[in-house]
Coordinates of N, CA and C in Angstrom, one line a residue:
X1 N 0.9 -1.2 0.0 CA 0.0 0.0 0.0 C 0.9 1.2 0.0
X2 N 0.5 2.2 -0.8 CA 1.3 3.5 -0.8 C 1.2 4.2 0.5
X3 N 2.3 5.0 0.8 CA 2.2 5.8 2.0 C 1.1 6.8 2.0
X4 N 0.6 7.1 3.2 CA -0.5 8.1 3.3 C 0.1 9.4 3.9
X5 N -0.4 10.5 3.3 CA 0.0 11.8 3.8 C -1.0 12.4 4.8
X6 N -0.5 13.0 5.9 CA -1.3 13.6 6.9 C -0.8 15.0 7.1
X7 N -1.8 15.9 7.2 CA -1.4 17.4 7.3 C -2.0 17.9 8.6
X8 N -1.2 18.6 9.4 CA -1.6 19.3 10.6 C -1.3 20.8 10.5
X9 N -2.3 21.6 10.9 CA -2.1 23.0 10.9 C -1.9 23.5 12.4
X10 N -1.1 24.6 12.5 CA -0.8 25.2 13.8 C -0.5 26.7 13.5
X11 N -0.8 27.5 14.5 CA -0.6 29.0 14.3 C 0.4 29.5 15.3
X12 N 1.1 30.6 14.9 CA 1.9 31.3 15.8 C 2.0 32.7 15.3
X13 N 2.5 33.6 16.1 CA 2.6 35.0 15.7 C 4.1 35.5 15.8
X14 N 4.5 36.3 14.8 CA 5.9 36.8 14.9 C 6.0 38.0 14.0
X15 N 7.0 38.8 14.2 CA 7.3 40.0 13.4 C 8.6 39.9 12.7
X16 N 8.7 40.5 11.5 CA 9.9 40.6 10.7 C 10.0 41.8 9.9
X17 N 11.1 42.0 9.3 CA 11.4 43.1 8.4 C 12.4 42.7 7.4
X18 N 12.2 43.1 6.1 CA 13.1 42.7 5.1 C 14.0 43.9 4.8
X19 N 15.3 43.8 4.9 CA 16.2 44.8 4.5 C 17.6 44.3 4.5
X20 N 18.5 44.9 3.7 CA 19.9 44.6 3.6 C 20.6 45.9 4.2
X21 N 21.3 45.8 5.2 CA 22.0 47.0 5.8 C 23.0 47.6 4.9
X22 N 23.5 46.9 4.0 CA 24.5 47.5 3.1 C 23.9 48.2 1.9
X23 N 22.5 48.1 1.8 CA 21.8 48.8 0.7 C 21.3 50.1 1.2
X24 N 21.1 51.1 0.3 CA 20.5 52.3 0.7 C 19.0 52.2 0.7
X25 N 18.3 53.2 1.2 CA 16.9 53.1 1.4 C 16.1 52.9 0.1
X26 N 16.6 53.6 -1.0 CA 15.9 53.4 -2.3 C 16.0 52.0 -2.8
X27 N 17.1 51.4 -2.7 CA 17.2 50.0 -3.2 C 16.4 49.0 -2.3
X28 N 16.5 49.2 -1.0 CA 15.7 48.3 -0.1 C 14.2 48.5 -0.4
X29 N 13.7 49.7 -0.7 CA 12.3 49.9 -1.0 C 12.0 49.3 -2.3
X30 N 12.9 49.4 -3.3 CA 12.6 48.9 -4.6 C 12.5 47.4 -4.6
X31 N 13.3 46.7 -3.8 CA 13.3 45.3 -3.8 C 12.3 44.7 -2.9
X32 N 12.1 45.3 -1.7 CA 11.3 44.7 -0.7 C 9.9 45.4 -0.5
X33 N 9.7 46.6 -1.1 CA 8.4 47.2 -1.0 C 8.1 47.6 0.5
X34 N 6.8 47.3 0.9 CA 6.4 47.7 2.2 C 7.0 46.8 3.3
X35 N 7.5 45.6 2.9 CA 8.2 44.8 3.9 C 9.5 45.4 4.4
X36 N 10.0 46.5 3.8 CA 11.1 47.2 4.3 C 10.8 48.1 5.4
X37 N 9.6 48.6 5.5 CA 9.2 49.6 6.4 C 9.6 49.3 7.9
X38 N 10.4 50.2 8.5 CA 10.7 50.0 9.9 C 9.5 50.3 10.9
X39 N 9.6 49.8 12.1 CA 10.6 48.9 12.6 C 10.4 47.5 12.2
X40 N 9.2 47.0 12.1 CA 8.9 45.6 11.7 C 7.4 45.5 11.6
X41 N 6.9 44.4 11.0 CA 5.5 44.2 10.9 C 5.2 42.7 11.3
X42 N 4.0 42.5 11.8 CA 3.7 41.2 12.4 C 2.8 40.4 11.5
X43 N 2.8 39.1 11.7 CA 1.9 38.2 11.0 C 1.4 37.1 12.0
X44 N 0.2 36.7 11.8 CA -0.3 35.5 12.4 C -0.1 34.4 11.4
X45 N 1.1 33.7 11.6 CA 1.4 32.7 10.6 C 0.6 31.4 10.8
X46 N 0.3 30.8 9.7 CA -0.3 29.5 9.7 C 0.7 28.5 9.1
X47 N 1.1 27.5 9.9 CA 2.0 26.5 9.5 C 1.3 25.2 9.2
X48 N 1.4 24.7 8.0 CA 0.9 23.4 7.6 C 2.0 22.4 7.5
X49 N 2.0 21.3 8.3 CA 3.0 20.3 8.2 C 2.4 19.0 7.7
X50 N 3.0 18.5 6.6 CA 2.6 17.2 6.0 C 3.6 16.2 6.2
X51 N 3.2 15.1 6.8 CA 4.1 13.9 7.1 C 3.6 12.7 6.3
X52 N 4.5 11.8 6.0 CA 4.2 10.7 5.1 C 4.5 9.4 5.9
X53 N 3.7 8.4 5.7 CA 4.0 7.1 6.4 C 3.0 6.1 6.1
X54 N 3.3 4.9 6.5 CA 2.3 3.8 6.4 C 1.3 3.8 7.5
X55 N 0.1 3.3 7.2 CA -0.9 3.2 8.2 C -0.6 2.0 9.1
X56 N -0.5 2.3 10.4 CA -0.2 1.3 11.4 C -1.5 0.3 11.5
X57 N -1.3 -1.0 11.3 CA -2.4 -1.9 11.2 C -3.2 -2.0 12.6
X58 N -2.5 -1.6 13.7 CA -3.1 -1.7 15.0 C -3.8 -0.5 15.4
X59 N -3.2 0.7 15.1 CA -3.9 2.0 15.5 C -4.7 2.6 14.4
X60 N -4.4 2.2 13.1 CA -5.1 2.8 12.0 C -4.6 4.2 11.7
X61 N -3.5 4.6 12.2 CA -3.0 6.0 12.1 C -1.6 5.9 11.4
X62 N -1.3 7.0 10.7 CA 0.1 7.2 10.2 C 1.0 7.7 11.4
X63 N 0.5 8.6 12.2 CA 1.2 9.1 13.3 C 0.1 9.5 14.4
X64 N 0.5 9.3 15.6 CA -0.4 9.8 16.7 C -0.5 11.3 16.6
X65 N -1.7 11.9 16.4 CA -1.8 13.3 16.3 C -1.4 14.0 17.6
X66 N -1.6 13.4 18.7 CA -1.1 14.0 20.0 C 0.4 14.2 19.9
X67 N 1.1 13.2 19.4 CA 2.6 13.3 19.3 C 3.0 14.4 18.3
X68 N 2.3 14.5 17.2 CA 2.6 15.5 16.2 C 2.3 16.9 16.8
X69 N 1.2 17.1 17.4 CA 0.9 18.4 18.0 C 1.9 18.8 19.1
X70 N 2.3 17.8 19.9 CA 3.2 18.1 20.9 C 4.6 18.6 20.3
X71 N 5.0 18.0 19.3 CA 6.3 18.4 18.7 C 6.1 19.8 18.1
X72 N 5.0 20.0 17.4 CA 4.8 21.3 16.7 C 4.7 22.4 17.7
X73 N 4.0 22.2 18.8 CA 3.9 23.2 19.9 C 5.2 23.5 20.5
X74 N 6.0 22.5 20.7 CA 7.3 22.7 21.3 C 8.2 23.5 20.4
X75 N 8.1 23.2 19.1 CA 8.9 23.9 18.1 C 8.6 25.4 18.0
X76 N 7.3 25.7 17.8 CA 6.9 27.1 17.6 C 7.0 28.0 18.8
X77 N 7.1 27.4 20.0 CA 7.2 28.2 21.2 C 8.5 29.1 21.1
X78 N 9.5 28.6 20.4 CA 10.7 29.4 20.3 C 10.5 30.6 19.4
X79 N 9.5 30.6 18.5 CA 9.3 31.7 17.5 C 8.1 32.5 17.9
X80 N 7.3 32.0 18.7 CA 6.0 32.7 18.9 C 6.2 34.1 19.6
X81 N 5.6 35.1 19.0 CA 5.6 36.5 19.6 C 7.1 37.0 19.7
X82 N 7.9 36.7 18.7 CA 9.2 37.1 18.6 C 9.4 38.1 17.4
X83 N 10.4 38.9 17.5 CA 10.9 39.7 16.4 C 12.0 38.8 15.7
X84 N 11.7 38.3 14.6 CA 12.6 37.3 14.0 C 14.0 37.9 13.7
X85 N 14.0 39.2 13.3 CA 15.3 39.9 13.0 C 16.1 40.0 14.3
X86 N 15.5 40.4 15.4 CA 16.3 40.7 16.6 C 16.4 39.6 17.6
X87 N 15.5 38.7 17.6 CA 15.5 37.7 18.7 C 15.9 36.3 18.2
X88 N 16.0 36.0 16.9 CA 16.3 34.7 16.4 C 17.7 34.6 15.8
X89 N 18.6 33.9 16.4 CA 19.9 33.8 15.8 C 20.0 33.2 14.4
X90 N 18.9 32.5 14.0 CA 18.9 31.9 12.7 C 18.9 33.0 11.6
X91 N 18.6 34.2 11.9 CA 18.5 35.2 10.9 C 19.5 36.3 11.2
X92 N 20.6 36.0 11.8 CA 21.7 37.0 12.0 C 22.3 37.4 10.7
X93 N 22.4 36.5 9.8 CA 23.0 36.8 8.5 C 22.1 36.5 7.3
X94 N 20.8 36.4 7.5 CA 19.8 36.2 6.4 C 18.5 36.8 6.8
X95 N 17.8 37.2 5.7 CA 16.5 37.9 5.9 C 15.5 36.9 6.3
X96 N 14.6 37.2 7.3 CA 13.6 36.3 7.7 C 12.3 36.3 6.8
X97 N 12.6 36.1 5.5 CA 11.5 35.9 4.6 C 10.7 34.7 4.9
X98 N 9.5 34.5 4.3 CA 8.7 33.3 4.5 C 9.5 32.1 4.1
X99 N 10.3 32.2 2.9 CA 11.0 31.1 2.4 C 12.1 30.7 3.4
X100 N 12.9 31.7 3.9 CA 13.9 31.3 4.9 C 13.4 30.8 6.2
X101 N 12.2 31.4 6.7 CA 11.6 30.9 7.9 C 11.1 29.4 7.7
X102 N 10.5 29.2 6.6 CA 10.1 27.8 6.3 C 11.2 26.8 6.3
X103 N 12.3 27.3 5.7 CA 13.5 26.4 5.7 C 14.1 26.1 7.1
X104 N 14.1 27.1 8.0 CA 14.5 26.9 9.3 C 13.6 25.9 10.1
X105 N 12.3 26.1 9.9 CA 11.3 25.2 10.5 C 11.5 23.8 10.0
X106 N 11.8 23.6 8.8 CA 12.0 22.3 8.2 C 13.2 21.6 8.9
X107 N 14.3 22.4 9.1 CA 15.5 21.8 9.7 C 15.3 21.4 11.1
X108 N 14.3 22.1 11.8 CA 14.0 21.7 13.2 C 13.1 20.5 13.3
X109 N 12.2 20.4 12.3 CA 11.3 19.3 12.3 C 11.8 17.9 11.7
X110 N 12.7 18.0 10.7 CA 13.1 16.8 10.1 C 13.8 15.8 11.0
X111 N 14.6 16.2 12.0 CA 15.2 15.2 12.8 C 14.2 14.5 13.8
X112 N 13.0 15.0 13.9 CA 12.0 14.5 14.8 C 11.5 13.1 14.3
X113 N 12.1 12.0 14.8 CA 11.8 10.7 14.3 C 10.4 10.2 14.7
X114 N 9.8 10.8 15.7 CA 8.5 10.3 16.2 C 7.3 11.0 15.4
X115 N 7.6 11.7 14.4 CA 6.5 12.3 13.6 C 6.4 11.8 12.2
X116 N 7.1 10.7 12.0 CA 7.1 10.1 10.6 C 8.1 10.8 9.7
X117 N 7.8 10.7 8.4 CA 8.7 11.3 7.4 C 8.2 12.6 7.0
X118 N 9.0 13.7 7.1 CA 8.5 15.0 6.7 C 8.4 15.1 5.2
X119 N 7.2 15.4 4.7 CA 6.9 15.5 3.3 C 6.9 16.9 2.7
X120 N 6.3 17.8 3.4 CA 6.2 19.2 3.0 C 5.8 20.1 4.1
X121 N 6.1 21.4 4.1 CA 5.6 22.3 5.0 C 5.2 23.6 4.2
X122 N 4.1 24.1 4.6 CA 3.6 25.4 4.0 C 3.5 26.4 5.1
X123 N 4.0 27.6 4.8 CA 4.0 28.7 5.8 C 3.2 29.8 5.2
X124 N 2.0 30.1 5.8 CA 1.2 31.2 5.3 C 1.5 32.5 6.1
X125 N 1.9 33.5 5.4 CA 1.9 34.8 6.1 C 0.5 35.4 6.3
X126 N -0.3 35.1 5.3 CA -1.7 35.5 5.4 C -2.5 34.7 4.4
X127 N -3.7 34.9 4.2 CA -4.5 34.1 3.2 C -4.1 34.3 1.8
X128 N -3.3 35.3 1.5 CA -2.9 35.6 0.1 C -1.5 35.2 -0.2
X129 N -0.7 34.7 0.7 CA 0.7 34.4 0.4 C 1.2 33.3 1.3
X130 N 1.8 32.3 0.6 CA 2.5 31.2 1.4 C 3.7 30.7 0.7
X131 N 4.7 30.2 1.5 CA 5.9 29.6 1.0 C 5.8 28.1 1.3
X132 N 6.4 27.3 0.4 CA 6.4 25.8 0.6 C 7.8 25.2 0.4
X133 N 8.2 24.4 1.3 CA 9.4 23.6 1.2 C 8.9 22.1 1.1
X134 N 9.5 21.3 0.2 CA 9.2 19.9 0.1 C 10.4 19.0 0.2
X135 N 10.2 17.8 0.5 CA 11.3 16.8 0.5 C 11.9 16.6 -0.8
X136 N 11.0 16.6 -1.8 CA 11.4 16.4 -3.2 C 12.3 17.6 -3.7
X137 N 11.9 18.8 -3.3 CA 12.7 20.0 -3.8 C 14.0 20.3 -3.1
X138 N 14.0 19.9 -1.8 CA 15.2 20.1 -1.0 C 15.2 21.5 -0.3
X139 N 16.1 21.7 0.5 CA 16.1 22.9 1.4 C 16.4 24.2 0.6
X140 N 17.1 24.1 -0.5 CA 17.5 25.4 -1.2 C 16.5 25.8 -2.2
X141 N 15.4 25.1 -2.4 CA 14.4 25.4 -3.4 C 13.0 25.5 -2.6
X142 N 12.3 26.6 -3.0 CA 10.9 26.8 -2.4 C 9.9 27.2 -3.5
X143 N 8.7 27.0 -3.1 CA 7.6 27.5 -3.9 C 6.9 28.7 -3.2
X144 N 6.6 29.7 -3.9 CA 5.8 30.8 -3.3 C 4.5 31.0 -4.1
X145 N 3.4 31.0 -3.4 CA 2.1 31.2 -4.0 C 1.5 32.5 -3.5
X146 N 1.0 33.2 -4.5 CA 0.3 34.5 -4.2 C -1.0 34.5 -4.8
X147 N -2.0 34.9 -4.0 CA -3.4 34.9 -4.5 C -3.8 36.3 -5.0
X148 N -4.4 36.4 -6.2 CA -4.9 37.6 -6.7 C -6.4 37.4 -7.0
X149 N -7.2 38.4 -6.7 CA -8.7 38.3 -7.0 C -9.1 39.4 -8.0
X150 N -10.1 39.0 -8.8 CA -10.7 39.9 -9.7 C -12.2 39.5 -10.0
X151 N -12.9 40.4 -10.5 CA -14.3 40.2 -10.8 C -14.5 40.3 -12.3
X152 N -15.2 39.4 -12.9 CA -15.4 39.4 -14.3 C -16.7 38.7 -14.7
X153 N -17.3 39.1 -15.8 CA -18.5 38.5 -16.3 C -18.1 37.4 -17.3
X154 N -18.6 36.2 -17.0 CA -18.3 35.1 -17.9 C -19.5 34.7 -18.7
X155 N -20.7 34.7 -18.2 CA -21.9 34.3 -18.9 C -23.1 34.9 -18.2
X156 N -24.1 35.0 -19.0 CA -25.4 35.5 -18.5 C -25.3 36.9 -17.8
X157 N -24.3 37.6 -18.3 CA -24.2 39.0 -17.8 C -24.1 39.2 -16.3
X158 N -23.6 38.1 -15.6 CA -23.4 38.2 -14.2 C -22.0 38.2 -13.8
X159 N -21.6 39.1 -13.0 CA -20.2 39.2 -12.6 C -19.9 38.1 -11.5
X160 N -18.7 37.7 -11.5 CA -18.3 36.6 -10.5 C -16.8 37.0 -10.1
X161 N -16.6 36.7 -8.8 CA -15.2 36.9 -8.3 C -14.4 35.7 -8.5
X162 N -13.2 35.8 -9.1 CA -12.3 34.7 -9.3 C -11.1 34.9 -8.4
X163 N -10.6 33.8 -7.9 CA -9.4 33.8 -7.1 C -8.3 33.1 -8.0
X164 N -7.2 33.8 -8.2 CA -6.1 33.3 -9.0 C -4.9 33.0 -8.2
X165 N -4.4 31.8 -8.1 CA -3.3 31.4 -7.3 C -2.1 31.2 -8.2
X166 N -1.1 32.0 -8.1 CA 0.1 31.9 -8.9 C 1.3 31.4 -8.1
X167 N 1.9 30.3 -8.5 CA 2.9 29.6 -7.8 C 4.2 29.7 -8.6
X168 N 5.2 30.4 -7.9 CA 6.6 30.5 -8.5 C 7.5 29.6 -7.7
X169 N 8.3 28.8 -8.4 CA 9.2 27.9 -7.8 C 10.7 28.2 -8.3
X170 N 11.6 28.0 -7.3 CA 13.0 28.2 -7.7 C 13.9 28.3 -6.5
X171 N 15.2 28.5 -6.7 CA 16.1 28.6 -5.6 C 15.8 29.8 -4.7
X172 N 16.1 29.6 -3.4 CA 16.0 30.8 -2.5 C 17.2 31.6 -2.7
X173 N 17.1 32.9 -3.1 CA 18.2 33.8 -3.3 C 18.9 34.0 -2.0
X174 N 20.2 33.8 -2.0 CA 21.0 33.9 -0.7 C 21.1 35.4 -0.2
X175 N 20.9 36.3 -1.1 CA 20.9 37.8 -0.7 C 19.6 38.3 -0.3
X176 N 18.5 38.1 -1.1 CA 17.2 38.6 -0.7 C 16.4 37.7 0.1
X177 N 16.7 36.4 0.1 CA 15.9 35.4 0.8 C 14.6 35.0 0.2
X178 N 14.5 35.5 -1.1 CA 13.2 35.2 -1.8 C 13.4 34.4 -3.1
X179 N 12.4 33.7 -3.4 CA 12.4 32.9 -4.7 C 12.2 33.8 -5.9
X180 N 11.3 34.8 -5.7 CA 11.0 35.8 -6.8 C 10.7 37.1 -6.2
X181 N 10.8 38.1 -7.0 CA 10.5 39.5 -6.6 C 9.0 39.7 -6.5
X182 N 8.4 39.7 -5.3 CA 7.0 39.7 -5.2 C 6.5 41.1 -5.7
X183 N 7.2 42.2 -5.4 CA 6.8 43.5 -5.9 C 6.7 43.5 -7.4
X184 N 7.7 42.9 -8.1 CA 7.7 42.9 -9.5 C 6.6 41.9 -10.0
X185 N 6.4 40.8 -9.3 CA 5.3 39.9 -9.7 C 3.9 40.6 -9.6
X186 N 3.7 41.3 -8.5 CA 2.4 42.0 -8.4 C 2.2 43.0 -9.6
X187 N 3.3 43.7 -10.0 CA 3.1 44.6 -11.1 C 2.8 43.9 -12.4
X188 N 3.5 42.7 -12.5 CA 3.3 41.9 -13.7 C 1.9 41.4 -13.8
X189 N 1.4 40.9 -12.8 CA 0.0 40.4 -12.8 C -1.0 41.5 -13.0
X190 N -0.7 42.7 -12.4 CA -1.6 43.8 -12.5 C -1.6 44.3 -14.0
X191 N -0.5 44.4 -14.6 CA -0.4 44.9 -16.0 C -0.9 43.9 -17.0
X192 N -0.6 42.6 -16.9 CA -0.8 41.7 -18.0 C -2.1 40.8 -17.8
X193 N -2.6 40.8 -16.5 CA -3.8 40.0 -16.3 C -4.9 40.9 -15.7
X194 N -4.8 41.5 -14.6 CA -5.9 42.2 -13.9 C -6.4 43.4 -14.8
X195 N -5.4 44.1 -15.4 CA -5.8 45.3 -16.2 C -6.7 44.8 -17.4
X196 N -6.6 43.6 -17.8 CA -7.3 43.1 -19.0 C -8.6 42.4 -18.7
X197 N -8.7 41.8 -17.4 CA -9.9 41.0 -17.1 C -10.7 41.6 -16.0
X198 N -10.1 42.3 -15.1 CA -10.9 42.8 -13.9 C -12.0 43.7 -14.3
X199 N -13.2 43.4 -13.8 CA -14.4 44.3 -14.1 C -14.7 44.3 -15.6
X200 N -14.4 43.3 -16.3 CA -14.6 43.2 -17.7 C -15.5 42.0 -18.0
X201 N -16.2 42.1 -19.2 CA -16.9 41.0 -19.8 C -15.9 40.1 -20.5
X202 N -15.7 38.9 -20.1 CA -14.7 38.1 -20.7 C -15.0 37.7 -22.2
X203 N -16.3 37.7 -22.5 CA -16.7 37.5 -23.9 C -16.2 38.6 -24.8
X204 N -16.2 39.8 -24.3 CA -15.6 40.9 -25.1 C -14.1 40.8 -25.1
X205 N -13.5 40.5 -24.0 CA -12.0 40.4 -24.0 C -11.5 39.4 -24.9
X206 N -12.2 38.2 -25.0 CA -11.7 37.1 -25.9 C -12.4 37.1 -27.2
X207 N -13.3 38.0 -27.4 CA -14.1 38.1 -28.7 C -14.8 36.7 -29.0
X208 N -15.4 36.2 -28.0 CA -16.1 34.9 -28.1 C -17.5 35.0 -27.5
X209 N -18.4 34.1 -28.0 CA -19.7 34.1 -27.4 C -19.8 33.5 -26.0
X210 N -18.8 32.7 -25.7 CA -18.7 32.1 -24.4 C -17.2 31.9 -24.1
X211 N -16.9 31.9 -22.8 CA -15.5 31.8 -22.3 C -15.5 30.7 -21.2
X212 N -14.7 29.7 -21.4 CA -14.6 28.6 -20.4 C -13.5 29.0 -19.4
X213 N -13.6 28.3 -18.2 CA -12.6 28.5 -17.2 C -11.2 28.0 -17.7
X214 N -11.3 27.0 -18.5 CA -10.0 26.5 -19.1 C -9.3 27.5 -20.0
X215 N -10.1 28.2 -20.8 CA -9.6 29.3 -21.6 C -9.0 30.4 -20.8
X216 N -9.7 30.8 -19.7 CA -9.2 31.8 -18.9 C -7.9 31.4 -18.2
X217 N -7.8 30.2 -17.7 CA -6.6 29.7 -17.1 C -5.4 29.7 -18.1
X218 N -5.7 29.3 -19.3 CA -4.6 29.2 -20.3 C -4.2 30.7 -20.7
X219 N -5.1 31.6 -20.7 CA -4.8 33.0 -21.1 C -3.8 33.6 -20.0
X220 N -4.2 33.3 -18.7 CA -3.3 33.9 -17.6 C -2.0 33.2 -17.6
X221 N -1.9 31.9 -17.8 CA -0.7 31.2 -17.9 C 0.2 31.8 -19.0
X222 N -0.3 31.9 -20.2 CA 0.4 32.4 -21.3 C 0.9 33.8 -21.1
X223 N 0.1 34.6 -20.4 CA 0.4 36.0 -20.1 C 1.6 36.2 -19.2
X224 N 1.8 35.2 -18.3 CA 2.8 35.3 -17.2 C 4.0 34.5 -17.5
X225 N 3.9 33.3 -18.1 CA 5.0 32.3 -18.0 C 6.4 32.8 -18.5
X226 N 6.4 33.6 -19.5 CA 7.7 34.1 -20.1 C 8.1 35.4 -19.4
X227 N 7.4 35.9 -18.5 CA 7.7 37.2 -17.9 C 8.1 37.2 -16.4
X228 N 8.1 36.0 -15.8 CA 8.4 35.9 -14.4 C 9.8 36.4 -14.2
X229 N 10.0 37.3 -13.2 CA 11.3 38.0 -13.0 C 12.4 37.0 -12.5
X230 N 12.0 36.1 -11.7 CA 13.0 35.1 -11.3 C 12.2 33.8 -10.8
X231 N 12.9 32.7 -10.8 CA 12.2 31.5 -10.6 C 11.4 31.1 -11.8
X232 N 10.5 30.2 -11.7 CA 9.7 29.8 -12.9 C 8.2 29.6 -12.4
X233 N 7.3 29.9 -13.4 CA 5.9 29.6 -13.1 C 5.7 28.1 -13.0
X234 N 5.3 27.6 -11.9 CA 5.2 26.2 -11.7 C 3.8 25.7 -11.7
X235 N 2.9 26.6 -11.2 CA 1.5 26.2 -11.1 C 0.6 27.4 -11.1
X236 N -0.6 27.3 -11.7 CA -1.6 28.3 -11.7 C -3.0 27.7 -11.5
X237 N -3.7 28.3 -10.6 CA -5.1 27.8 -10.3 C -6.0 29.0 -10.2
X238 N -7.1 28.9 -11.0 CA -8.1 29.9 -10.8 C -9.4 29.2 -10.3
X239 N -10.0 29.8 -9.3 CA -11.1 29.2 -8.6 C -12.4 29.9 -9.0
X240 N -13.2 29.1 -9.6 CA -14.5 29.6 -10.1 C -15.5 29.7 -9.0
X241 N -15.5 28.7 -8.1 CA -16.5 28.6 -7.0 C -15.9 27.6 -6.0
X242 N -16.6 27.4 -4.9 CA -16.1 26.5 -3.9 C -16.0 25.1 -4.5
X243 N -16.8 24.7 -5.5 CA -16.8 23.4 -6.1 C -16.1 23.2 -7.4
X244 N -15.5 24.3 -8.0 CA -14.9 24.2 -9.3 C -13.7 25.1 -9.4
X245 N -12.6 24.6 -9.9 CA -11.4 25.3 -10.2 C -10.7 24.8 -11.4
X246 N -9.8 25.6 -12.0 CA -9.1 25.2 -13.2 C -7.6 25.4 -13.0
X247 N -6.7 24.5 -13.5 CA -5.3 24.6 -13.2 C -4.4 24.4 -14.4
X248 N -3.2 25.0 -14.4 CA -2.2 24.7 -15.3 C -0.9 24.5 -14.5
X249 N -0.1 23.6 -15.0 CA 1.2 23.3 -14.4 C 2.3 23.2 -15.4
X250 N 3.5 23.5 -14.9 CA 4.7 23.3 -15.8 C 5.0 21.9 -16.0

């Protein structure tokens, strides 16, 4: 039987700031945007930990959830309500981006033999942004997913809100601590996607009598894939409703 994946969520709060002390203010703001603003800003982080293992024939479980929760609570206690720049030695020489923080959390969890095999972790800064480290990708590679929302008419002259999740994957830059330039990615999506579809009738945009979700996903993918500033476009998902979404992957 194939291994089973089990995912547990846990929350903690921490503050951080993105900046390089050797850079001037103009360059820091250009690269890090609002994340540069002093003194720091806080997040209610959501950590998703996925472990892999065989189902124990006696307990019916991959891992005892009590044990997993105990390990996670013990780990995040070190980070909870801390200023990551000032209080955490892990970031003495690196920026506490979500990618770097996810990497640190991975290194603390992986040796824990009583939680099974670590498969992936996702670290949400908020509902619109998360970083992911996987066993398959290794510690130096991360995925970053950003959610963008827009309203568009697809059919029957009724507007609908769409959520578009853009996932960029690549090496974690040792200088910026980021996989991709989020400020540049936001501009890219605004210019090449949102400016063309937000508050528009998609039938007019595409010059068609009807527009499918598949067509919209393909349009967004094509608009972005060759323009990503760093890393690569690995996955794109647009959510039509709670019960329906459309995806493209590299």
